[in-house]
Amino acid sequence: MTGPAGAPISFVDDGLGNSSYLVDLGDGRALVIDPVRHPAGYLAEAERRGLDIAYAAETHLHADFVSGARELGALGAQLLVPAAAGHEIPVRGLGDGDDIGLGGLTLRALATPGHTPEHLAYLLLDGDNALALFSGGSLLVDSVARTDLIAPDQTETLARSLWRSIHERILTLPDDLPVYPTHGAGSFCSTPASGERTTTVGRERRANPLLAAPNEDAFVKQLLDGLGTYPPYFLRLREVNVRGPHLYGPATPTLGLLRPSDVARLQAAGAWVIDVRPVDRFGRGHLPGSLSIALRPQFASWLGWIVPGGAPVVFVVDDDQDRADLVRQARNIGSETILGQLDGGVAAWAATGRPVESIALTPVERFDGTVVDVRQRNEYAAGHIPGAVNPELGGLA
């Protein structure tokens, strides 16, 4: 915030569908809520405003991205986390009702289990005046976060906990209280959500279709019926965040150069060659055995969905593509074994006499056959070519 009456500064990751927030505490210090892994954006904004980042708070153990709280902690921030999360790095664990004095403001932890068992929401107070609720994965815009990321036998139990968290904790707060969720549209942690990123308690009370459920059983059924698939890296990133991820620091990430002979050797040894160029360029010519995942905001989700965790990767990149963004996205979902990029791209590979493959792209007006639509089920349901079959890409062997 820019003072007690200001608004938190939002940082939106459109690819992961998440928001994080920087709060000006009014005394030259700042708080960051649910930071993503690379801290440069928060540091630059804090410097621009003349602030030092004194606190980094997590609402829960994230399954969809590697937390940046430890990066900020290495730079001097105190880490505020749910005590029940069991972090193995130095943190200040909080429980229900715990207050943290932030100069003239107070941050109050509210136990809101459901999305995860240890989940906390954070209420920002100026005296007795509630300024903002950072709801994490509990109450979202027109939605709530999914409850099936821990274990199948806990999904319904957590859904019932979420019903109680919302009705007994969050909906008791003032209707005009601003709500700042972490998850939103595009996040695999969210059930289908609005494109809006922030809301108020009253708006959700009136308009959230899940909150319109007449009772707990109806809420649980509606929530569970809306759950789709999610990437397999969700099953390991909670543990990464418990242990504390590797520290890279705030420097701009770089991508080393590999000769064609190096890439051939690494690929033969089991490295995945990921071609991040636009699909039309990949179609015109690519390395045999390489995989096309175009660099765009959703790149990280598909990299983590298709490439096994811990697998070494080599990238094929065009001159006009952002290598720093590529590395940041990969690290966000825990891809740590990045070996480098093919120096000179496909042209350099071909110049050594090595084979190049191609795939024809068929204009839609010339197409005749069965359409295999590999998008998510909710995307398919929202609109698809008549007669198309829908095996989700993440479910294909």
PDB file of C-alpha atoms in Angstrom, residues 46-341:
ATOM      1  CA  ALA A  46      10.221  -1.437  -3.770  1.00  0.00           C
ATOM      2  CA  GLU A  47      13.284   0.538  -4.844  1.00  0.00           C
ATOM      3  CA  ARG A  48      11.138   2.788  -7.030  1.00  0.00           C
ATOM      4  CA  ARG A  49       8.989   3.582  -3.998  1.00  0.00           C
ATOM      5  CA  GLY A  50      11.902   3.907  -1.573  1.00  0.00           C
ATOM      6  CA  LEU A  51      10.954   0.781   0.387  1.00  0.00           C
ATOM      7  CA  ASP A  52      12.803  -2.130   1.956  1.00  0.00           C
ATOM      8  CA  ILE A  53      11.066  -5.513   1.748  1.00  0.00           C
ATOM      9  CA  ALA A  54      10.853  -6.523   5.412  1.00  0.00           C
ATOM     10  CA  TYR A  55       8.359  -9.415   5.211  1.00  0.00           C
ATOM     11  CA  ALA A  56       7.409 -12.165   2.761  1.00  0.00           C
ATOM     12  CA  ALA A  57       4.223 -14.055   3.660  1.00  0.00           C
ATOM     13  CA  GLU A  58       2.859 -17.302   2.252  1.00  0.00           C
ATOM     14  CA  THR A  59      -0.812 -18.224   2.557  1.00  0.00           C
ATOM     15  CA  HIS A  60      -0.106 -21.930   1.970  1.00  0.00           C
ATOM     16  CA  LEU A  61       2.343 -24.428   0.519  1.00  0.00           C
ATOM     17  CA  HIS A  62       2.112 -23.848  -3.195  1.00  0.00           C
ATOM     18  CA  ALA A  63       1.781 -26.785  -5.559  1.00  0.00           C
ATOM     19  CA  ASP A  64       1.704 -24.800  -8.802  1.00  0.00           C
ATOM     20  CA  PHE A  65       4.892 -22.753  -8.459  1.00  0.00           C
ATOM     21  CA  VAL A  66       8.132 -22.571  -6.532  1.00  0.00           C
ATOM     22  CA  SER A  67       7.784 -19.883  -3.873  1.00  0.00           C
ATOM     23  CA  GLY A  68      10.050 -16.842  -3.948  1.00  0.00           C
ATOM     24  CA  ALA A  69       9.781 -16.281  -0.200  1.00  0.00           C
ATOM     25  CA  ARG A  70      13.172 -17.876   0.434  1.00  0.00           C
ATOM     26  CA  GLU A  71      14.781 -15.603  -2.179  1.00  0.00           C
ATOM     27  CA  LEU A  72      13.396 -12.556  -0.363  1.00  0.00           C
ATOM     28  CA  GLY A  73      14.438 -14.078   2.961  1.00  0.00           C
ATOM     29  CA  ALA A  74      18.019 -14.343   1.718  1.00  0.00           C
ATOM     30  CA  LEU A  75      17.858 -10.591   1.080  1.00  0.00           C
ATOM     31  CA  GLY A  76      16.669  -9.804   4.611  1.00  0.00           C
ATOM     32  CA  ALA A  77      12.909 -10.348   4.666  1.00  0.00           C
ATOM     33  CA  GLN A  78      11.306 -12.229   7.558  1.00  0.00           C
ATOM     34  CA  LEU A  79       9.289 -15.208   6.288  1.00  0.00           C
ATOM     35  CA  LEU A  80       5.729 -15.483   7.619  1.00  0.00           C
ATOM     36  CA  VAL A  81       4.140 -18.855   6.895  1.00  0.00           C
ATOM     37  CA  PRO A  82       1.524 -21.277   8.246  1.00  0.00           C
ATOM     38  CA  ALA A  83       3.126 -23.094  11.183  1.00  0.00           C
ATOM     39  CA  ALA A  84       1.322 -26.290  10.156  1.00  0.00           C
ATOM     40  CA  ALA A  85       3.187 -26.341   6.841  1.00  0.00           C
ATOM     41  CA  GLY A  86       6.302 -27.722   8.542  1.00  0.00           C
ATOM     42  CA  HIS A  87       8.929 -25.730   6.638  1.00  0.00           C
ATOM     43  CA  GLU A  88      12.515 -26.975   6.956  1.00  0.00           C
ATOM     44  CA  ILE A  89      14.025 -23.500   6.490  1.00  0.00           C
ATOM     45  CA  PRO A  90      14.064 -20.601   8.997  1.00  0.00           C
ATOM     46  CA  VAL A  91      10.564 -19.116   9.111  1.00  0.00           C
ATOM     47  CA  ARG A  92       8.130 -17.557  11.552  1.00  0.00           C
ATOM     48  CA  GLY A  93       5.226 -19.969  11.768  1.00  0.00           C
ATOM     49  CA  LEU A  94       1.770 -18.522  12.343  1.00  0.00           C
ATOM     50  CA  GLY A  95      -1.496 -20.010  13.570  1.00  0.00           C
ATOM     51  CA  ASP A  96      -5.093 -18.883  13.713  1.00  0.00           C
ATOM     52  CA  GLY A  97      -5.476 -15.445  15.289  1.00  0.00           C
ATOM     53  CA  ASP A  98      -1.767 -14.633  15.454  1.00  0.00           C
ATOM     54  CA  ASP A  99      -1.039 -10.941  14.947  1.00  0.00           C
ATOM     55  CA  ILE A 100       2.145  -9.527  13.444  1.00  0.00           C
ATOM     56  CA  GLY A 101       2.870  -5.869  14.142  1.00  0.00           C
ATOM     57  CA  LEU A 102       3.910  -4.077  10.959  1.00  0.00           C
ATOM     58  CA  GLY A 103       4.712  -0.635  12.281  1.00  0.00           C
ATOM     59  CA  GLY A 104       1.347   1.108  12.364  1.00  0.00           C
ATOM     60  CA  LEU A 105      -0.471  -1.810  10.735  1.00  0.00           C
ATOM     61  CA  THR A 106      -1.224  -5.381  11.838  1.00  0.00           C
ATOM     62  CA  LEU A 107      -1.324  -8.615   9.856  1.00  0.00           C
ATOM     63  CA  ARG A 108      -3.692 -11.196  11.366  1.00  0.00           C
ATOM     64  CA  ALA A 109      -3.579 -14.870  10.378  1.00  0.00           C
ATOM     65  CA  LEU A 110      -6.953 -16.564   9.824  1.00  0.00           C
ATOM     66  CA  ALA A 111      -7.036 -20.357   9.615  1.00  0.00           C
ATOM     67  CA  THR A 112      -8.918 -21.138   6.399  1.00  0.00           C
ATOM     68  CA  PRO A 113      -8.239 -24.807   5.586  1.00  0.00           C
ATOM     69  CA  GLY A 114      -9.714 -26.242   2.418  1.00  0.00           C
ATOM     70  CA  HIS A 115      -7.523 -25.562  -0.586  1.00  0.00           C
ATOM     71  CA  THR A 116      -4.774 -27.050   1.592  1.00  0.00           C
ATOM     72  CA  PRO A 117      -4.898 -28.267   5.211  1.00  0.00           C
ATOM     73  CA  GLU A 118      -2.480 -25.587   6.515  1.00  0.00           C
ATOM     74  CA  HIS A 119      -4.024 -22.661   4.624  1.00  0.00           C
ATOM     75  CA  LEU A 120      -4.087 -19.183   6.180  1.00  0.00           C
ATOM     76  CA  ALA A 121      -5.718 -16.007   4.921  1.00  0.00           C
ATOM     77  CA  TYR A 122      -4.215 -12.713   6.088  1.00  0.00           C
ATOM     78  CA  LEU A 123      -6.286  -9.781   7.293  1.00  0.00           C
ATOM     79  CA  LEU A 124      -4.515  -6.411   7.134  1.00  0.00           C
ATOM     80  CA  LEU A 125      -5.667  -4.049   9.873  1.00  0.00           C
ATOM     81  CA  ASP A 126      -5.138  -0.408  10.779  1.00  0.00           C
ATOM     82  CA  GLY A 127      -6.147  -0.530  14.424  1.00  0.00           C
ATOM     83  CA  ASP A 128      -9.602  -2.131  14.376  1.00  0.00           C
ATOM     84  CA  ASN A 129     -10.209  -1.098  10.768  1.00  0.00           C
ATOM     85  CA  ALA A 130      -9.896  -3.943   8.272  1.00  0.00           C
ATOM     86  CA  LEU A 131      -8.101  -2.749   5.128  1.00  0.00           C
ATOM     87  CA  ALA A 132      -7.651  -5.877   3.005  1.00  0.00           C
ATOM     88  CA  LEU A 133      -7.959  -9.650   3.020  1.00  0.00           C
ATOM     89  CA  PHE A 134      -5.295 -11.688   1.243  1.00  0.00           C
ATOM     90  CA  SER A 135      -7.332 -14.820   0.646  1.00  0.00           C
ATOM     91  CA  GLY A 136      -4.712 -16.998  -1.054  1.00  0.00           C
ATOM     92  CA  GLY A 137      -6.561 -20.036  -2.356  1.00  0.00           C
ATOM     93  CA  SER A 138      -9.688 -19.820  -0.218  1.00  0.00           C
ATOM     94  CA  LEU A 139     -12.078 -17.236  -1.681  1.00  0.00           C
ATOM     95  CA  LEU A 140     -11.385 -16.348  -5.339  1.00  0.00           C
ATOM     96  CA  VAL A 141     -13.206 -14.120  -7.798  1.00  0.00           C
ATOM     97  CA  ASP A 142     -16.423 -16.010  -8.670  1.00  0.00           C
ATOM     98  CA  SER A 143     -14.802 -19.223  -7.490  1.00  0.00           C
ATOM     99  CA  VAL A 144     -12.765 -21.047  -4.857  1.00  0.00           C
ATOM    100  CA  ALA A 145      -9.547 -23.038  -5.161  1.00  0.00           C
ATOM    101  CA  ARG A 146      -9.567 -26.776  -5.720  1.00  0.00           C
ATOM    102  CA  THR A 147      -9.278 -29.237  -2.846  1.00  0.00           C
ATOM    103  CA  ASP A 148      -7.904 -32.294  -4.661  1.00  0.00           C
ATOM    104  CA  LEU A 149      -4.174 -31.479  -4.646  1.00  0.00           C
ATOM    105  CA  ILE A 150      -3.227 -33.333  -1.448  1.00  0.00           C
ATOM    106  CA  ALA A 151      -4.603 -36.866  -1.782  1.00  0.00           C
ATOM    107  CA  PRO A 152      -7.769 -38.411  -3.226  1.00  0.00           C
ATOM    108  CA  ASP A 153      -8.986 -39.524   0.201  1.00  0.00           C
ATOM    109  CA  GLN A 154      -8.755 -35.928   1.506  1.00  0.00           C
ATOM    110  CA  THR A 155     -10.520 -34.168  -1.366  1.00  0.00           C
ATOM    111  CA  GLU A 156     -14.054 -34.229   0.043  1.00  0.00           C
ATOM    112  CA  THR A 157     -12.890 -33.582   3.619  1.00  0.00           C
ATOM    113  CA  LEU A 158     -10.987 -30.507   2.474  1.00  0.00           C
ATOM    114  CA  ALA A 159     -13.979 -29.342   0.428  1.00  0.00           C
ATOM    115  CA  ARG A 160     -16.101 -29.454   3.574  1.00  0.00           C
ATOM    116  CA  SER A 161     -13.396 -27.582   5.472  1.00  0.00           C
ATOM    117  CA  LEU A 162     -13.400 -24.949   2.742  1.00  0.00           C
ATOM    118  CA  TRP A 163     -17.176 -24.479   3.056  1.00  0.00           C
ATOM    119  CA  ARG A 164     -16.747 -23.819   6.767  1.00  0.00           C
ATOM    120  CA  SER A 165     -13.719 -21.559   6.263  1.00  0.00           C
ATOM    121  CA  ILE A 166     -15.636 -19.372   3.862  1.00  0.00           C
ATOM    122  CA  HIS A 167     -18.894 -19.210   5.793  1.00  0.00           C
ATOM    123  CA  GLU A 168     -17.509 -19.079   9.328  1.00  0.00           C
ATOM    124  CA  ARG A 169     -14.425 -16.933   8.765  1.00  0.00           C
ATOM    125  CA  ILE A 170     -14.484 -14.930   5.534  1.00  0.00           C
ATOM    126  CA  LEU A 171     -18.172 -14.110   5.094  1.00  0.00           C
ATOM    127  CA  THR A 172     -18.254 -12.715   8.642  1.00  0.00           C
ATOM    128  CA  LEU A 173     -16.021  -9.856   7.458  1.00  0.00           C
ATOM    129  CA  PRO A 174     -17.426  -6.525   6.161  1.00  0.00           C
ATOM    130  CA  ASP A 175     -19.010  -6.596   2.714  1.00  0.00           C
ATOM    131  CA  ASP A 176     -16.878  -3.692   1.478  1.00  0.00           C
ATOM    132  CA  LEU A 177     -13.595  -5.346   2.483  1.00  0.00           C
ATOM    133  CA  PRO A 178     -11.275  -5.691  -0.553  1.00  0.00           C
ATOM    134  CA  VAL A 179     -10.185  -9.274  -1.246  1.00  0.00           C
ATOM    135  CA  TYR A 180      -6.878 -10.062  -2.954  1.00  0.00           C
ATOM    136  CA  PRO A 181      -6.698 -13.751  -4.003  1.00  0.00           C
ATOM    137  CA  THR A 182      -3.523 -15.496  -5.099  1.00  0.00           C
ATOM    138  CA  HIS A 183      -5.141 -17.859  -7.599  1.00  0.00           C
ATOM    139  CA  GLY A 184      -7.314 -16.679 -10.477  1.00  0.00           C
ATOM    140  CA  ALA A 185      -8.303 -17.321 -14.075  1.00  0.00           C
ATOM    141  CA  GLY A 186      -5.756 -19.528 -15.798  1.00  0.00           C
ATOM    142  CA  SER A 187      -4.534 -21.163 -12.597  1.00  0.00           C
ATOM    143  CA  PHE A 188      -4.813 -24.926 -12.375  1.00  0.00           C
ATOM    144  CA  CYS A 189      -5.352 -24.379  -8.625  1.00  0.00           C
ATOM    145  CA  SER A 190      -8.599 -22.590  -9.381  1.00  0.00           C
ATOM    146  CA  THR A 191     -11.921 -24.036 -10.370  1.00  0.00           C
ATOM    147  CA  PRO A 192     -13.312 -22.061 -13.361  1.00  0.00           C
ATOM    148  CA  ALA A 193     -12.883 -18.407 -12.388  1.00  0.00           C
ATOM    149  CA  SER A 194     -13.594 -14.878 -13.577  1.00  0.00           C
ATOM    150  CA  GLY A 195     -10.979 -12.860 -15.433  1.00  0.00           C
ATOM    151  CA  GLU A 196     -11.079 -10.280 -12.650  1.00  0.00           C
ATOM    152  CA  ARG A 197      -8.221 -10.475 -10.158  1.00  0.00           C
ATOM    153  CA  THR A 198      -9.612  -8.749  -7.062  1.00  0.00           C
ATOM    154  CA  THR A 199     -13.016  -8.523  -5.470  1.00  0.00           C
ATOM    155  CA  THR A 200     -14.828  -7.726  -2.205  1.00  0.00           C
ATOM    156  CA  VAL A 201     -16.460  -9.933   0.397  1.00  0.00           C
ATOM    157  CA  GLY A 202     -19.881  -8.545  -0.508  1.00  0.00           C
ATOM    158  CA  ARG A 203     -19.471  -9.087  -4.235  1.00  0.00           C
ATOM    159  CA  GLU A 204     -18.592 -12.731  -3.684  1.00  0.00           C
ATOM    160  CA  ARG A 205     -21.474 -13.153  -1.256  1.00  0.00           C
ATOM    161  CA  ARG A 206     -23.836 -11.922  -3.994  1.00  0.00           C
ATOM    162  CA  ALA A 207     -22.269 -13.264  -7.197  1.00  0.00           C
ATOM    163  CA  ASN A 208     -20.034 -16.260  -6.533  1.00  0.00           C
ATOM    164  CA  PRO A 209     -21.911 -19.291  -7.939  1.00  0.00           C
ATOM    165  CA  LEU A 210     -20.279 -21.684  -5.455  1.00  0.00           C
ATOM    166  CA  LEU A 211     -21.334 -19.517  -2.525  1.00  0.00           C
ATOM    167  CA  ALA A 212     -24.902 -19.681  -3.818  1.00  0.00           C
ATOM    168  CA  ALA A 213     -25.042 -23.376  -2.930  1.00  0.00           C
ATOM    169  CA  PRO A 214     -27.853 -23.806  -0.387  1.00  0.00           C
ATOM    170  CA  ASN A 215     -25.866 -26.062   1.956  1.00  0.00           C
ATOM    171  CA  GLU A 216     -22.537 -27.779   2.513  1.00  0.00           C
ATOM    172  CA  ASP A 217     -23.439 -30.936   0.589  1.00  0.00           C
ATOM    173  CA  ALA A 218     -24.521 -28.950  -2.472  1.00  0.00           C
ATOM    174  CA  PHE A 219     -21.333 -26.858  -2.305  1.00  0.00           C
ATOM    175  CA  VAL A 220     -19.158 -29.957  -2.147  1.00  0.00           C
ATOM    176  CA  LYS A 221     -20.904 -31.606  -5.092  1.00  0.00           C
ATOM    177  CA  GLN A 222     -20.723 -28.459  -7.231  1.00  0.00           C
ATOM    178  CA  LEU A 223     -17.047 -27.942  -6.383  1.00  0.00           C
ATOM    179  CA  LEU A 224     -15.945 -31.518  -7.025  1.00  0.00           C
ATOM    180  CA  ASP A 225     -17.950 -31.783 -10.246  1.00  0.00           C
ATOM    181  CA  GLY A 226     -15.987 -28.805 -11.620  1.00  0.00           C
ATOM    182  CA  LEU A 227     -12.490 -30.193 -11.035  1.00  0.00           C
ATOM    183  CA  GLY A 228     -10.338 -30.966 -14.068  1.00  0.00           C
ATOM    184  CA  THR A 229      -6.853 -32.354 -14.535  1.00  0.00           C
ATOM    185  CA  TYR A 230      -3.669 -30.655 -13.384  1.00  0.00           C
ATOM    186  CA  PRO A 231       0.049 -30.978 -14.204  1.00  0.00           C
ATOM    187  CA  PRO A 232       2.047 -33.711 -12.460  1.00  0.00           C
ATOM    188  CA  TYR A 233       4.556 -31.236 -11.019  1.00  0.00           C
ATOM    189  CA  PHE A 234       1.818 -30.264  -8.559  1.00  0.00           C
ATOM    190  CA  LEU A 235       2.601 -33.534  -6.778  1.00  0.00           C
ATOM    191  CA  ARG A 236       6.186 -32.514  -5.948  1.00  0.00           C
ATOM    192  CA  LEU A 237       6.338 -28.715  -5.591  1.00  0.00           C
ATOM    193  CA  ARG A 238       4.749 -28.646  -2.139  1.00  0.00           C
ATOM    194  CA  GLU A 239       7.707 -30.693  -0.894  1.00  0.00           C
ATOM    195  CA  VAL A 240      10.144 -28.419  -2.749  1.00  0.00           C
ATOM    196  CA  ASN A 241       8.638 -25.449  -0.936  1.00  0.00           C
ATOM    197  CA  VAL A 242       8.793 -27.250   2.417  1.00  0.00           C
ATOM    198  CA  ARG A 243      12.498 -27.994   2.023  1.00  0.00           C
ATOM    199  CA  GLY A 244      13.283 -24.569   0.595  1.00  0.00           C
ATOM    200  CA  PRO A 245      14.139 -24.216  -3.107  1.00  0.00           C
ATOM    201  CA  HIS A 246      17.591 -23.559  -4.504  1.00  0.00           C
ATOM    202  CA  LEU A 247      18.569 -19.884  -4.343  1.00  0.00           C
ATOM    203  CA  TYR A 248      19.465 -18.113  -7.592  1.00  0.00           C
ATOM    204  CA  GLY A 249      19.440 -14.494  -6.421  1.00  0.00           C
ATOM    205  CA  PRO A 250      17.933 -11.459  -8.147  1.00  0.00           C
ATOM    206  CA  ALA A 251      20.276 -11.330 -11.167  1.00  0.00           C
ATOM    207  CA  THR A 252      18.765 -11.650 -14.637  1.00  0.00           C
ATOM    208  CA  PRO A 253      18.857 -15.342 -15.649  1.00  0.00           C
ATOM    209  CA  THR A 254      21.027 -16.338 -18.594  1.00  0.00           C
ATOM    210  CA  LEU A 255      21.128 -19.328 -20.921  1.00  0.00           C
ATOM    211  CA  GLY A 256      24.473 -20.882 -21.904  1.00  0.00           C
ATOM    212  CA  LEU A 257      25.443 -21.825 -25.468  1.00  0.00           C
ATOM    213  CA  LEU A 258      25.858 -25.417 -26.666  1.00  0.00           C
ATOM    214  CA  ARG A 259      27.439 -26.536 -29.939  1.00  0.00           C
ATOM    215  CA  PRO A 260      25.418 -28.859 -32.193  1.00  0.00           C
ATOM    216  CA  SER A 261      27.743 -31.727 -31.247  1.00  0.00           C
ATOM    217  CA  ASP A 262      27.081 -31.025 -27.552  1.00  0.00           C
ATOM    218  CA  VAL A 263      23.320 -31.043 -28.110  1.00  0.00           C
ATOM    219  CA  ALA A 264      23.504 -34.312 -30.056  1.00  0.00           C
ATOM    220  CA  ARG A 265      25.531 -35.904 -27.281  1.00  0.00           C
ATOM    221  CA  LEU A 266      23.205 -34.653 -24.520  1.00  0.00           C
ATOM    222  CA  GLN A 267      20.089 -35.739 -26.400  1.00  0.00           C
ATOM    223  CA  ALA A 268      21.561 -39.208 -26.884  1.00  0.00           C
ATOM    224  CA  ALA A 269      22.213 -39.326 -23.129  1.00  0.00           C
ATOM    225  CA  GLY A 270      18.568 -38.589 -22.333  1.00  0.00           C
ATOM    226  CA  ALA A 271      18.225 -34.803 -22.326  1.00  0.00           C
ATOM    227  CA  TRP A 272      14.945 -33.381 -23.599  1.00  0.00           C
ATOM    228  CA  VAL A 273      15.327 -30.931 -26.491  1.00  0.00           C
ATOM    229  CA  ILE A 274      12.582 -28.333 -26.203  1.00  0.00           C
ATOM    230  CA  ASP A 275      11.995 -26.063 -29.208  1.00  0.00           C
ATOM    231  CA  VAL A 276      10.408 -22.854 -27.924  1.00  0.00           C
ATOM    232  CA  ARG A 277      10.046 -21.138 -31.315  1.00  0.00           C
ATOM    233  CA  PRO A 278       6.572 -20.379 -32.707  1.00  0.00           C
ATOM    234  CA  VAL A 279       4.886 -23.489 -34.076  1.00  0.00           C
ATOM    235  CA  ASP A 280       5.113 -22.407 -37.712  1.00  0.00           C
ATOM    236  CA  ARG A 281       8.908 -22.096 -37.429  1.00  0.00           C
ATOM    237  CA  PHE A 282       9.079 -25.483 -35.708  1.00  0.00           C
ATOM    238  CA  GLY A 283       6.975 -26.970 -38.493  1.00  0.00           C
ATOM    239  CA  ARG A 284       9.311 -25.698 -41.193  1.00  0.00           C
ATOM    240  CA  GLY A 285      12.314 -27.393 -39.623  1.00  0.00           C
ATOM    241  CA  HIS A 286      13.359 -28.846 -36.268  1.00  0.00           C
ATOM    242  CA  LEU A 287      15.746 -31.304 -34.635  1.00  0.00           C
ATOM    243  CA  PRO A 288      14.587 -34.924 -34.811  1.00  0.00           C
ATOM    244  CA  GLY A 289      13.126 -35.949 -31.472  1.00  0.00           C
ATOM    245  CA  SER A 290      12.673 -32.365 -30.260  1.00  0.00           C
ATOM    246  CA  LEU A 291       9.435 -31.251 -28.641  1.00  0.00           C
ATOM    247  CA  SER A 292       7.590 -28.057 -29.543  1.00  0.00           C
ATOM    248  CA  ILE A 293       6.439 -25.935 -26.595  1.00  0.00           C
ATOM    249  CA  ALA A 294       6.207 -22.357 -27.852  1.00  0.00           C
ATOM    250  CA  LEU A 295       7.451 -19.637 -25.500  1.00  0.00           C
ATOM    251  CA  ARG A 296       4.341 -17.778 -24.308  1.00  0.00           C
ATOM    252  CA  PRO A 297       2.822 -17.051 -20.907  1.00  0.00           C
ATOM    253  CA  GLN A 298       1.613 -20.665 -20.541  1.00  0.00           C
ATOM    254  CA  PHE A 299       4.994 -22.174 -21.465  1.00  0.00           C
ATOM    255  CA  ALA A 300       5.927 -23.218 -17.914  1.00  0.00           C
ATOM    256  CA  SER A 301       2.727 -25.161 -17.288  1.00  0.00           C
ATOM    257  CA  TRP A 302       3.213 -27.296 -20.398  1.00  0.00           C
ATOM    258  CA  LEU A 303       6.927 -27.753 -19.800  1.00  0.00           C
ATOM    259  CA  GLY A 304       6.131 -29.104 -16.347  1.00  0.00           C
ATOM    260  CA  TRP A 305       3.215 -31.164 -17.596  1.00  0.00           C
ATOM    261  CA  ILE A 306       5.096 -32.976 -20.358  1.00  0.00           C
ATOM    262  CA  VAL A 307       8.747 -33.103 -19.270  1.00  0.00           C
ATOM    263  CA  PRO A 308       9.406 -35.350 -16.227  1.00  0.00           C
ATOM    264  CA  GLY A 309      10.522 -33.628 -13.052  1.00  0.00           C
ATOM    265  CA  GLY A 310      14.298 -33.369 -12.791  1.00  0.00           C
ATOM    266  CA  ALA A 311      14.887 -34.214 -16.461  1.00  0.00           C
ATOM    267  CA  PRO A 312      17.736 -32.275 -18.118  1.00  0.00           C
ATOM    268  CA  VAL A 313      16.567 -29.905 -20.868  1.00  0.00           C
ATOM    269  CA  VAL A 314      18.174 -28.156 -23.818  1.00  0.00           C
ATOM    270  CA  PHE A 315      16.341 -25.321 -25.547  1.00  0.00           C
ATOM    271  CA  VAL A 316      16.150 -24.303 -29.201  1.00  0.00           C
ATOM    272  CA  VAL A 317      15.491 -20.562 -29.219  1.00  0.00           C
ATOM    273  CA  ASP A 318      15.161 -17.889 -31.910  1.00  0.00           C
ATOM    274  CA  ASP A 319      17.212 -14.682 -31.780  1.00  0.00           C
ATOM    275  CA  ASP A 320      14.126 -12.553 -31.062  1.00  0.00           C
ATOM    276  CA  GLN A 321      12.971 -14.549 -28.012  1.00  0.00           C
ATOM    277  CA  ASP A 322      13.485 -13.589 -24.358  1.00  0.00           C
ATOM    278  CA  ARG A 323      15.915 -16.030 -22.806  1.00  0.00           C
ATOM    279  CA  ALA A 324      15.570 -14.562 -19.313  1.00  0.00           C
ATOM    280  CA  ASP A 325      11.787 -15.061 -19.429  1.00  0.00           C
ATOM    281  CA  LEU A 326      12.323 -18.616 -20.640  1.00  0.00           C
ATOM    282  CA  VAL A 327      14.596 -19.488 -17.704  1.00  0.00           C
ATOM    283  CA  ARG A 328      12.370 -17.701 -15.172  1.00  0.00           C
ATOM    284  CA  GLN A 329       9.320 -19.634 -16.343  1.00  0.00           C
ATOM    285  CA  ALA A 330      11.155 -22.945 -16.231  1.00  0.00           C
ATOM    286  CA  ARG A 331      12.452 -22.296 -12.715  1.00  0.00           C
ATOM    287  CA  ASN A 332       8.979 -21.242 -11.567  1.00  0.00           C
ATOM    288  CA  ILE A 333       7.749 -24.816 -11.938  1.00  0.00           C
ATOM    289  CA  GLY A 334      10.914 -26.398 -10.564  1.00  0.00           C
ATOM    290  CA  SER A 335      12.786 -27.177 -13.794  1.00  0.00           C
ATOM    291  CA  GLU A 336      16.327 -26.883 -12.447  1.00  0.00           C
ATOM    292  CA  THR A 337      18.485 -28.920 -14.858  1.00  0.00           C
ATOM    293  CA  ILE A 338      18.694 -26.400 -17.695  1.00  0.00           C
ATOM    294  CA  LEU A 339      21.736 -27.336 -19.767  1.00  0.00           C
ATOM    295  CA  GLY A 340      21.652 -24.438 -22.251  1.00  0.00           C
ATOM    296  CA  GLN A 341      20.553 -23.490 -25.768  1.00  0.00           C
TER     297      GLN A 341
END
